[in-house]
Amino acid sequence: MPKGDQKLGAELWSSALPRLAQRVGNATYDSFLRNTAALGLDGEDFFLGVPTQFAKEWLEQRHGEVIAECLAEIAKHPVRLHMEVTDSVQTPPPPIAAAAPAQVASAGVEVFGGTALNPRYSFDNFVVADCNRFAHAAALQVAKSPGHSYSPLFIHSRVGLGKTHLMQAIGLYAKQANPARNVVYLSAESFVNQVITAIREGHTEQLRRRHRNVDVWLVDDIQFIAAIEGPASEEEFFHTFNTLCETNKQVVIASDAPPRQLKIMNDRLRSRLEMGIVADLRAPDVETRIAILEKKAAAEGIDFPREVLEHVAKKIESNIRVLEGALLKICAYHSLYQVPLTVPLVEEIIADYSTSSTDKHVTLEDILSHVARALSADPKEILGPKRSKEIVWPRQVAIYLAREVTDKSLAEIGAFFGGRDHSTVLHAYNKVGDLLANDEEVLWFINDLKAALRGE
Ligand code: ADP
Ligand code: MG
């Protein structure tokens, strides 16, 4: 059923899609946005047709705001978004791998059950720095010899720090090196959906064969396996995962939490995930953020004054996706109005980008004094050589928080906490991580400390 002006709606939606792809990421775009169609625009009301109830809920809950925002930016007036499940959604736009300016010949990595890879997410476009050096090295190694080095490779980080980028880089690289390879990239949500459909339609055998017959299996956002559906899909996932590992195929998993903190029920799955290489991505420091912005600005073909990039990099600290969003907004403004980009102008353009919890900059000294107070320990002893139990615990907690709340490197944290080496820092971090995964009291204690540090 058309709603309001159909043509206007369609135009608005087709200009919004490429931007949305940037904002929501390739996986969500391909799983949920590609198969939508504008139904019409009626004043400020925009009607969007989506293929399933699941897609509707997913988009509304997670991306409703950003979609409305994107539409409003293009329409230049506020937009209210309404979604409807429609039977036939015609002519889906192309996958963004094809829509995006191709920097490498699109490897055409699309097999049944997977999502097309985005050529923008190549190793060449990935800025390597302390915050991601290890994960990058492991990913490159895996891309060069899939199945032979580290399987599974488990990459985890907070949102927007490059997990999807690295996974897709692995896929692109492995496929380009050998086009005969069967590379599958998919999000865990899409895996879960496939399992549900397969069970409903009695195709589980086929599904198994498809997923077990791959050379490189890249599963993104695995936290959804547990969050969405529970045992059936988790079991199915576990079996596929095992089969692939046992036949020396390459498995790469991305997650928002380390294996020990994942809410999965299957302990064997958890321990197998831990058996491979576990690499995390940390928030980039300001220099790295500037380097990333420079790279993206160059790709957009816009010459940004250095001080403008610095301003953006300083304002947006924690999430590279948000950083990119801000840059794109500036680029859009610039190409629309053709005005020189100055710091005050840019400040205005990105005024609504909140720096939220990162507004308050937490230092290692803050952490030391907070922890010392909370656990009645002497700060000097925390930094000192003593290894008695009473002082080791506060030290470990402080180190854990330093790694969670600041963007300091292992070396910097170790140096601050009494000149300890990076393996000591990692050990402390894992120790506390283990404890809080298993002990709710510790979890609450640490969460409270975190909130206090961030001034929440
Ligand atoms: P995640 O999957 O961890 O949420 P993404 O991989 O989607 O994060 O990254 C968010 C955005 O930031 C992407 O557009 C990605 O290209 C960009 N990005 C992340 N890390 C880097 C990096 N080191 N160099 C360049 N771009 C990066
Ligand atoms: Mg991702």
mmCIF file with all atom_site columns, N, CA and C and ligand atoms in Angstrom, residues 160 163-165 185 220-221 321, ligand 2:
data_model
loop_
_atom_site.group_PDB
_atom_site.id
_atom_site.type_symbol
_atom_site.label_atom_id
_atom_site.label_alt_id
_atom_site.label_comp_id
_atom_site.label_asym_id
_atom_site.label_entity_id
_atom_site.label_seq_id
_atom_site.pdbx_PDB_ins_code
_atom_site.Cartn_x
_atom_site.Cartn_y
_atom_site.Cartn_z
_atom_site.occupancy
_atom_site.B_iso_or_equiv
_atom_site.pdbx_formal_charge
_atom_site.auth_seq_id
_atom_site.auth_comp_id
_atom_site.auth_asym_id
_atom_site.auth_atom_id
_atom_site.pdbx_PDB_model_num
ATOM   1  N  N  . GLY A 1 160 ? 32.646 -0.822  17.207 1.00 0.00 ? 160 GLY A N  1
ATOM   2  C  CA . GLY A 1 160 ? 33.221 0.252   16.393 1.00 0.00 ? 160 GLY A CA 1
ATOM   3  C  C  . GLY A 1 160 ? 34.722 0.368   16.432 1.00 0.00 ? 160 GLY A C  1
ATOM   4  N  N  . LYS A 1 163 ? 36.566 -4.813  14.350 1.00 0.00 ? 163 LYS A N  1
ATOM   5  C  CA . LYS A 1 163 ? 36.463 -6.276  14.240 1.00 0.00 ? 163 LYS A CA 1
ATOM   6  C  C  . LYS A 1 163 ? 35.970 -6.693  12.857 1.00 0.00 ? 163 LYS A C  1
ATOM   7  N  N  . THR A 1 164 ? 34.862 -6.090  12.454 1.00 0.00 ? 164 THR A N  1
ATOM   8  C  CA . THR A 1 164 ? 34.284 -6.449  11.160 1.00 0.00 ? 164 THR A CA 1
ATOM   9  C  C  . THR A 1 164 ? 35.264 -6.126  10.040 1.00 0.00 ? 164 THR A C  1
ATOM   10 N  N  . HIS A 1 165 ? 35.910 -4.996  10.161 1.00 0.00 ? 165 HIS A N  1
ATOM   11 C  CA . HIS A 1 165 ? 36.893 -4.608  9.156  1.00 0.00 ? 165 HIS A CA 1
ATOM   12 C  C  . HIS A 1 165 ? 37.979 -5.694  9.021  1.00 0.00 ? 165 HIS A C  1
ATOM   13 N  N  . TYR A 1 185 ? 31.511 -15.195 4.959  1.00 0.00 ? 185 TYR A N  1
ATOM   14 C  CA . TYR A 1 185 ? 31.427 -14.224 6.046  1.00 0.00 ? 185 TYR A CA 1
ATOM   15 C  C  . TYR A 1 185 ? 29.954 -14.060 6.395  1.00 0.00 ? 185 TYR A C  1
ATOM   16 N  N  . ASP A 1 220 ? 30.707 -13.162 12.536 1.00 0.00 ? 220 ASP A N  1
ATOM   17 C  CA . ASP A 1 220 ? 30.800 -11.874 13.218 1.00 0.00 ? 220 ASP A CA 1
ATOM   18 C  C  . ASP A 1 220 ? 29.770 -11.769 14.347 1.00 0.00 ? 220 ASP A C  1
ATOM   19 N  N  . ASP A 1 221 ? 30.115 -11.024 15.367 1.00 0.00 ? 221 ASP A N  1
ATOM   20 C  CA . ASP A 1 221 ? 29.178 -10.723 16.460 1.00 0.00 ? 221 ASP A CA 1
ATOM   21 C  C  . ASP A 1 221 ? 28.570 -11.962 17.085 1.00 0.00 ? 221 ASP A C  1
ATOM   22 N  N  . ARG A 1 321 ? 33.750 4.056   14.393 1.00 0.00 ? 321 ARG A N  1
ATOM   23 C  CA . ARG A 1 321 ? 32.592 4.210   13.513 1.00 0.00 ? 321 ARG A CA 1
ATOM   24 C  C  . ARG A 1 321 ? 31.980 5.601   13.692 1.00 0.00 ? 321 ARG A C  1
HETATM 25 MG MG . MG  B 2 .   ? 31.219 -5.377  13.667 1.00 0.00 ? 2   MG  B MG 1
#
